[in-house]
PDB file of C-alpha atoms in Angstrom:
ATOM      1  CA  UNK A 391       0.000   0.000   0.000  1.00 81.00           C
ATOM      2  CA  UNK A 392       1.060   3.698  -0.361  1.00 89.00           C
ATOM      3  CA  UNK A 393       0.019   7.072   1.579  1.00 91.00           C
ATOM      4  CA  UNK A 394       0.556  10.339  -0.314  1.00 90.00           C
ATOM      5  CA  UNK A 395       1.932  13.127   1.454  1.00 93.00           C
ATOM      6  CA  UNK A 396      -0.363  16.414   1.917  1.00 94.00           C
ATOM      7  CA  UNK A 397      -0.869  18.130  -1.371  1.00 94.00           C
ATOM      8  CA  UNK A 398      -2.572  21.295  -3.455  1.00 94.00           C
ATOM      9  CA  UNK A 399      -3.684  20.957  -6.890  1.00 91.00           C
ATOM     10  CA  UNK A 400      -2.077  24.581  -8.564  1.00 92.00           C
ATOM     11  CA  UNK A 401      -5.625  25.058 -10.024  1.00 93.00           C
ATOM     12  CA  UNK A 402      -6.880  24.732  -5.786  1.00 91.00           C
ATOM     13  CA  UNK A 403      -5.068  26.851  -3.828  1.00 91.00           C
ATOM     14  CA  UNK A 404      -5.432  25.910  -0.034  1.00 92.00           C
ATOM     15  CA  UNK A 405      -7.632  22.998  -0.899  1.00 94.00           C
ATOM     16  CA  UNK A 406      -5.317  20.042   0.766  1.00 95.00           C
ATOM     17  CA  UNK A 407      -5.783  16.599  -0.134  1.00 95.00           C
ATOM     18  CA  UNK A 408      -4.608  13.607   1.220  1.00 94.00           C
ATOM     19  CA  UNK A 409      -4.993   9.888   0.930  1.00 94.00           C
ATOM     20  CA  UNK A 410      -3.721   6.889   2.938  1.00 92.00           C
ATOM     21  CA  UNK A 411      -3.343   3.141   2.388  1.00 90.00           C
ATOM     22  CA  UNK A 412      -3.875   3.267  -1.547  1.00 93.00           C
ATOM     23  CA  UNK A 413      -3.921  -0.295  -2.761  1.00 91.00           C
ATOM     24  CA  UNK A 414      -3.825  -1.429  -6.475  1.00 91.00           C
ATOM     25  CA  UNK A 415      -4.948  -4.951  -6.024  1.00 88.00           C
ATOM     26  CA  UNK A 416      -4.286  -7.619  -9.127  1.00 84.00           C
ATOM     27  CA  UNK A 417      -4.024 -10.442  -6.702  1.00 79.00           C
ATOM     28  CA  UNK A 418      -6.338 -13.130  -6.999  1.00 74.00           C
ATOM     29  CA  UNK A 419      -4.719 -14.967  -4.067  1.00 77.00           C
ATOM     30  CA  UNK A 420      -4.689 -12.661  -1.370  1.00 79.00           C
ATOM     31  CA  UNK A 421      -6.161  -9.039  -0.327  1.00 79.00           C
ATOM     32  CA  UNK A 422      -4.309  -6.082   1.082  1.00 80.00           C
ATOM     33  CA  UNK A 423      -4.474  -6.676   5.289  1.00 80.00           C
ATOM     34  CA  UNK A 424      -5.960  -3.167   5.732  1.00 77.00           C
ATOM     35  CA  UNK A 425      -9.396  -3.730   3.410  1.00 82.00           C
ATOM     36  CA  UNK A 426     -12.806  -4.000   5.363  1.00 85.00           C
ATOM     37  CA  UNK A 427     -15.681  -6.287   4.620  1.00 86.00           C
ATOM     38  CA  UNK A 428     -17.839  -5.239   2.094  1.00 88.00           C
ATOM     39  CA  UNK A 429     -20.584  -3.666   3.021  1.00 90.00           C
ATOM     40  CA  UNK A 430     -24.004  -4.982   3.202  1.00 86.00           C
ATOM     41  CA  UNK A 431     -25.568  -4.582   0.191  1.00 87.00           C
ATOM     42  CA  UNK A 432     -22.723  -5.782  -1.864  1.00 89.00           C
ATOM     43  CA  UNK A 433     -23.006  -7.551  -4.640  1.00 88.00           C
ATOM     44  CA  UNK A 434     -20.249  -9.530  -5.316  1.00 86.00           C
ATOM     45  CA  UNK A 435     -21.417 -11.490  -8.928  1.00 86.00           C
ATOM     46  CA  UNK A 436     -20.963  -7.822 -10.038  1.00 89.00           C
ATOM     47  CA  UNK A 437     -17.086  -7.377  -8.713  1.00 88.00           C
ATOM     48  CA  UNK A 438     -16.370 -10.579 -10.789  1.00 83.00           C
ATOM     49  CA  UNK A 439     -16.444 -12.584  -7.692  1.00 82.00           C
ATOM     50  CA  UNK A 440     -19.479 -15.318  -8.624  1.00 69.00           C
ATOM     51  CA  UNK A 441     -18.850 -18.345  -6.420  1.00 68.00           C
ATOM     52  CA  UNK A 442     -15.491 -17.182  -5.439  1.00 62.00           C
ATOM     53  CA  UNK A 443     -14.073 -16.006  -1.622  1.00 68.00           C
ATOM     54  CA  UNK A 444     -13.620 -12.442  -1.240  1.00 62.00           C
ATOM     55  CA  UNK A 445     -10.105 -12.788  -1.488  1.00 68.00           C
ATOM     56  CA  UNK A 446     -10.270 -12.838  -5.511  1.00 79.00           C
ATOM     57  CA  UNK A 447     -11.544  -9.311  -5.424  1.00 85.00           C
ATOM     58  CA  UNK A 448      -9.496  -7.043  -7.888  1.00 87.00           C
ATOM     59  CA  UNK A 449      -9.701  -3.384  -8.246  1.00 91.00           C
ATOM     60  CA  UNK A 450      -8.658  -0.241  -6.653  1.00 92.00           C
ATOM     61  CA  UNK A 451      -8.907   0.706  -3.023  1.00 93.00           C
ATOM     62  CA  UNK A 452      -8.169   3.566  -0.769  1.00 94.00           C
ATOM     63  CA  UNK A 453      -8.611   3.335   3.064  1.00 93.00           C
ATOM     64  CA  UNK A 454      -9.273   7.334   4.139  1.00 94.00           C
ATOM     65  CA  UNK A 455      -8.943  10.421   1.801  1.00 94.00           C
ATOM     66  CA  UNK A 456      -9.474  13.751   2.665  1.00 94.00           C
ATOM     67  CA  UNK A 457     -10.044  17.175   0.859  1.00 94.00           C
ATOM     68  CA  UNK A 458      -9.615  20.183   3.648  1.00 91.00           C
ATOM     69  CA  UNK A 459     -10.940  23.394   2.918  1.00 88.00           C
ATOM     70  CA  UNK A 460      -9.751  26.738   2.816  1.00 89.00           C
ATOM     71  CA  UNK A 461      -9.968  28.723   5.561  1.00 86.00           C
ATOM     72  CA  UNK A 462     -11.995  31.756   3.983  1.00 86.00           C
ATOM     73  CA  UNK A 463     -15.045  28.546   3.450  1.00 82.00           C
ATOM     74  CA  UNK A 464     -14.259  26.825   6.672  1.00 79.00           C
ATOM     75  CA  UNK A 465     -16.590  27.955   9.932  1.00 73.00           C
ATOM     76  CA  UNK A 466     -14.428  28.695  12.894  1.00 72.00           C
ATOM     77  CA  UNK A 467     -10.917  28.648  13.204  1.00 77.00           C
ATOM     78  CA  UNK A 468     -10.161  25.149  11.966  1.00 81.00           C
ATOM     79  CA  UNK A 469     -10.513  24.143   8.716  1.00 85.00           C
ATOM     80  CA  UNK A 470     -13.468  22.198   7.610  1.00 86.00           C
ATOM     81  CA  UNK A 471     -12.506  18.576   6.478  1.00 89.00           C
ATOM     82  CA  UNK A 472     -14.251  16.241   4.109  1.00 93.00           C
ATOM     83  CA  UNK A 473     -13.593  12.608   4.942  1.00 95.00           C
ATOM     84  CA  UNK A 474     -14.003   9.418   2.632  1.00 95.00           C
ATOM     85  CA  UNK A 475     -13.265   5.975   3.635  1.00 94.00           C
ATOM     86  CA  UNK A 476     -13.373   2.607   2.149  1.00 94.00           C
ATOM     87  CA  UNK A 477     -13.542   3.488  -1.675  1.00 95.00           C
ATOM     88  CA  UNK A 478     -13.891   0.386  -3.343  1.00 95.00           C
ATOM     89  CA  UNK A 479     -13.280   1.261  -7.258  1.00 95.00           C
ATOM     90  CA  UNK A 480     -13.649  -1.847  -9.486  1.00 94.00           C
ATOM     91  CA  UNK A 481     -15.669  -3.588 -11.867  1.00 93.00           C
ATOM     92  CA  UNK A 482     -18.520  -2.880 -10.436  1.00 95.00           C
ATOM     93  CA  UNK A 483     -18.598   0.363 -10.038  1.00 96.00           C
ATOM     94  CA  UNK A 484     -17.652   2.802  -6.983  1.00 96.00           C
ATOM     95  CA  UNK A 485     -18.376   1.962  -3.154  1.00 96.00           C
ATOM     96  CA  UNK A 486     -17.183   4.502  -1.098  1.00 96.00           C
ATOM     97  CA  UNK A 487     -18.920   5.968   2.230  1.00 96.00           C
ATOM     98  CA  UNK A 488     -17.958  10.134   3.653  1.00 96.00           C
ATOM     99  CA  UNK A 489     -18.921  12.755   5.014  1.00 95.00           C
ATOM    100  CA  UNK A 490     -17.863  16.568   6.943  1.00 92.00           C
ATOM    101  CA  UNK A 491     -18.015  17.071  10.426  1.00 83.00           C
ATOM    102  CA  UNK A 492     -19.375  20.924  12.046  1.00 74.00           C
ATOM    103  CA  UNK A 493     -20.816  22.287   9.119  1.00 78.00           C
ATOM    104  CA  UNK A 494     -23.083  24.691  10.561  1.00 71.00           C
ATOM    105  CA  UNK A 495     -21.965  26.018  14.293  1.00 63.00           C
ATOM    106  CA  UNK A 496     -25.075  27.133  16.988  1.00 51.00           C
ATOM    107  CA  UNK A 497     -23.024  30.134  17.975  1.00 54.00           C
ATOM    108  CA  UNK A 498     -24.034  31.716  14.408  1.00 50.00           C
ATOM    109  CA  UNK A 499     -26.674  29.821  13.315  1.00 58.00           C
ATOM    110  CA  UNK A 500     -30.359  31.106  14.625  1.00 62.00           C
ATOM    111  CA  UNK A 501     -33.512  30.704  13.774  1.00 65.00           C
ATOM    112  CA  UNK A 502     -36.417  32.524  15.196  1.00 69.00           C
ATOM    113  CA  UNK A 503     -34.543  32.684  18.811  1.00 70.00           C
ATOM    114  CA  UNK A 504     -33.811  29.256  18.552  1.00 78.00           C
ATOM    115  CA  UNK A 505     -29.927  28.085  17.803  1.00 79.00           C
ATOM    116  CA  UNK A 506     -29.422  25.487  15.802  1.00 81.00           C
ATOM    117  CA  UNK A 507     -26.100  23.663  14.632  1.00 84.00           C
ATOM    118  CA  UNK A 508     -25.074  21.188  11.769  1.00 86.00           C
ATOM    119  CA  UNK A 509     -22.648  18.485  13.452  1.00 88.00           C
ATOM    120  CA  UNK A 510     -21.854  16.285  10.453  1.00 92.00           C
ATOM    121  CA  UNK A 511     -23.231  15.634   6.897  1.00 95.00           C
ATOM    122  CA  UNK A 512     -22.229  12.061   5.109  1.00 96.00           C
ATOM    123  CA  UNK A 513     -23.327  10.084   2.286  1.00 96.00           C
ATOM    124  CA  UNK A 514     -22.608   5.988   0.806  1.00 95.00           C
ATOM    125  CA  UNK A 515     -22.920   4.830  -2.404  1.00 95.00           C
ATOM    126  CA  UNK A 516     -21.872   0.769  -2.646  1.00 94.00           C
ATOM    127  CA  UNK A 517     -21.563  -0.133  -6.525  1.00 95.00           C
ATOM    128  CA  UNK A 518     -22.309   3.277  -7.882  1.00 94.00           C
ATOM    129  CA  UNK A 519     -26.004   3.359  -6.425  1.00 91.00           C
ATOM    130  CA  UNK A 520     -27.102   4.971  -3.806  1.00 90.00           C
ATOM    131  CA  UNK A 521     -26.781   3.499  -0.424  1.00 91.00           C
ATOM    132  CA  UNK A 522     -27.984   6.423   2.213  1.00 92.00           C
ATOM    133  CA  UNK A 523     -27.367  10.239   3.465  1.00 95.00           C
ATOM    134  CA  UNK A 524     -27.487  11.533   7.000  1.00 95.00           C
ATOM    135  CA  UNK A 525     -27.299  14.530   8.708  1.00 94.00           C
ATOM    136  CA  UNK A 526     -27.357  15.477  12.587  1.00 94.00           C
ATOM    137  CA  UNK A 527     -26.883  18.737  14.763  1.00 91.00           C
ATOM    138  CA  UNK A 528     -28.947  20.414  17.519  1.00 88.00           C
ATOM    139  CA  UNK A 529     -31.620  22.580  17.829  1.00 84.00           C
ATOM    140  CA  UNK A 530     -31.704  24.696  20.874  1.00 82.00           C
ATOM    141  CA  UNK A 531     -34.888  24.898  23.357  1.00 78.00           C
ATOM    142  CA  UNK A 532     -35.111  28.866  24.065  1.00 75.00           C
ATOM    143  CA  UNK A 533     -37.984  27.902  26.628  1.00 75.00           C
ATOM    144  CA  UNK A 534     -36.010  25.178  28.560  1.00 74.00           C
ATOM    145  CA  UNK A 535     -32.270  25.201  30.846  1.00 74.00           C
ATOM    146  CA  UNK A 536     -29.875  22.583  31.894  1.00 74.00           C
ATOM    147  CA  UNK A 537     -29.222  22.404  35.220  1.00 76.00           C
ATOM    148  CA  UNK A 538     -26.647  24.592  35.176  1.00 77.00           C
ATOM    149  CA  UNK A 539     -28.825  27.576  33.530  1.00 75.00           C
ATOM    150  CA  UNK A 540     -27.275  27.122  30.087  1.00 76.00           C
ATOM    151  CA  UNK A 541     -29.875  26.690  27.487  1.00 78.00           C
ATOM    152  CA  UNK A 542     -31.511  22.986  26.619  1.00 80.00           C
ATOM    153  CA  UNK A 543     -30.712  21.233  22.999  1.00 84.00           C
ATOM    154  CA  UNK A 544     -32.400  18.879  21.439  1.00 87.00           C
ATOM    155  CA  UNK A 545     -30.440  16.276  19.211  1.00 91.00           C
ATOM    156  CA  UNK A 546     -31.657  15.108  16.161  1.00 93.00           C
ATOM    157  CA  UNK A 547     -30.352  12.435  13.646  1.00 94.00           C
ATOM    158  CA  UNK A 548     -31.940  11.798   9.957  1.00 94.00           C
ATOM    159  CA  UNK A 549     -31.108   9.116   7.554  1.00 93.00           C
ATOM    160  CA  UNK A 550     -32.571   8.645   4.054  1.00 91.00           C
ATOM    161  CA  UNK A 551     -30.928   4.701   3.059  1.00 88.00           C
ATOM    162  CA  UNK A 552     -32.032   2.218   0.465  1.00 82.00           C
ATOM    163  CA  UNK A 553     -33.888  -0.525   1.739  1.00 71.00           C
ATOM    164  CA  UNK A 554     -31.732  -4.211   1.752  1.00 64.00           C
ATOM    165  CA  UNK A 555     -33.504  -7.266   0.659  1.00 63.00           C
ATOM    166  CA  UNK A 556     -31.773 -10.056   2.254  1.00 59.00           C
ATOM    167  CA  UNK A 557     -27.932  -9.392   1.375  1.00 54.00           C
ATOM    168  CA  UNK A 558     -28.925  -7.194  -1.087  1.00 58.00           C
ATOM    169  CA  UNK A 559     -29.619  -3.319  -2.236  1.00 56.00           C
ATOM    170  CA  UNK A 560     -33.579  -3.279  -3.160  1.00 61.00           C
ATOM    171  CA  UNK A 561     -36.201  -0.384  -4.272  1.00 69.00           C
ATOM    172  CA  UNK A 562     -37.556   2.162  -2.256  1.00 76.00           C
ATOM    173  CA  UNK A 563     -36.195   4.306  -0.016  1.00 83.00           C
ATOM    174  CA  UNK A 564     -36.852   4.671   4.399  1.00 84.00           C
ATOM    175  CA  UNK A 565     -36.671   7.836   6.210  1.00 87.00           C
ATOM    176  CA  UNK A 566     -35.099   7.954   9.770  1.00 89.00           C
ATOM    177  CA  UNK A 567     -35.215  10.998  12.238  1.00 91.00           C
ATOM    178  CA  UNK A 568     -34.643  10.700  15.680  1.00 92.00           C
ATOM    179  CA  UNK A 569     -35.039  13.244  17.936  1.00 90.00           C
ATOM    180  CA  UNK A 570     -34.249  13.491  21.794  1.00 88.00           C
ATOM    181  CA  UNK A 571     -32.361  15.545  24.727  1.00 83.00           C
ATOM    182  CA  UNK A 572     -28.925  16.404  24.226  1.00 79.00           C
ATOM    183  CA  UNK A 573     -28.684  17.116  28.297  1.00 71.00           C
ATOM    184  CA  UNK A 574     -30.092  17.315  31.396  1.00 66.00           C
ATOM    185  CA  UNK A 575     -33.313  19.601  30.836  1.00 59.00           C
ATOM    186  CA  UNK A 576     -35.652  22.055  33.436  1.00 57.00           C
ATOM    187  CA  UNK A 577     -38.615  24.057  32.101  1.00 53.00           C
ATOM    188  CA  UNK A 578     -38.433  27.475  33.186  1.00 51.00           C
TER     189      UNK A 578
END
């Protein structure tokens, strides 16, 4: 496997990318010690891999790459990264699953008196179809407190995924969203 050091494109100033455990895989003995199951969902007559172990997978594979952003797109002081792991590139198509972490922050982001924040954003495809999307944050209770007077959040959590038939990817589509307290709560 190989790991590329941090680098710009000239074209993307201050965009940084970086990728780690890159694996061109011809084998049809033996897989790199550092790939994952597939995921559920995975078809593996499609890979080439009908009847066969998973070991006579071929294709390309990268562990974790990253893109961070520039600072002058980034909320806060740190720059805003946008993770990828397991990308699966082969016959079959792409399987890859990401995502960005503090997108939107509560301290600037209100809505009618009530703050509200963006934790983290990701998306899946497995064989160049849709798999599922998330997103989850807080929303912050105006009417409620903690217990130590600071003002009461709510934490939510949505998912849109395909549904899986058996072992694999079927139609139609669920919807997920959980809501519930993110601390301690009094009503004041």
């Amino acid at each position: 496997s190989a790991t590329l050091d941090p680098f710009e494109v000239e074209q993307l100033p201050n965009w940084t990318f970086v990728a780690k455990d890159i694996v061109i895989d011809h084998s049809r003995n033996l897989n790199h010690a550092n790939m994952p199951q597939f995921p559920q969902g995975y078809d593996k007559s499609l890979a080439g891999m009908s009847g066969q172990n998973p070991e006579y997978w071929g294709g390309f594979f990268i562990k974790d790459i990253g893109v961070k952003l520039p600072k002058d797109i980034s909320p806060g002081a740190t720059r805003t990264t946008i993770d990828f792991q397991d990308m699966f590139i082969d016959q079959s198509g792409l399987t890859m699953k990401g995502g960005v972490s503090n997108v939107l922050k509560g301290k600037t982001s209100k809505l009618g008196g009530w703050s509200f924040n963006l934790k983290e954003i990701g998306i899946s495809f497995i064989q160049s179809d849709f798999n599922n999307c998330y997103f989850k944050g807080e929303l912050g209770l105006p009417l409620l407190t903690t217990n130590d007077g600071k003002k009461a959040k709510l934490a939510y959590d949505c998912e849109i995924r395909r549904r899986i038939s058996g072992a694999k990817l079927s139609d139609g589509t669920a919807f997920l969203f959980t809501v519930q307290p993110a601390n301690e709560q009094d009503l004041n």
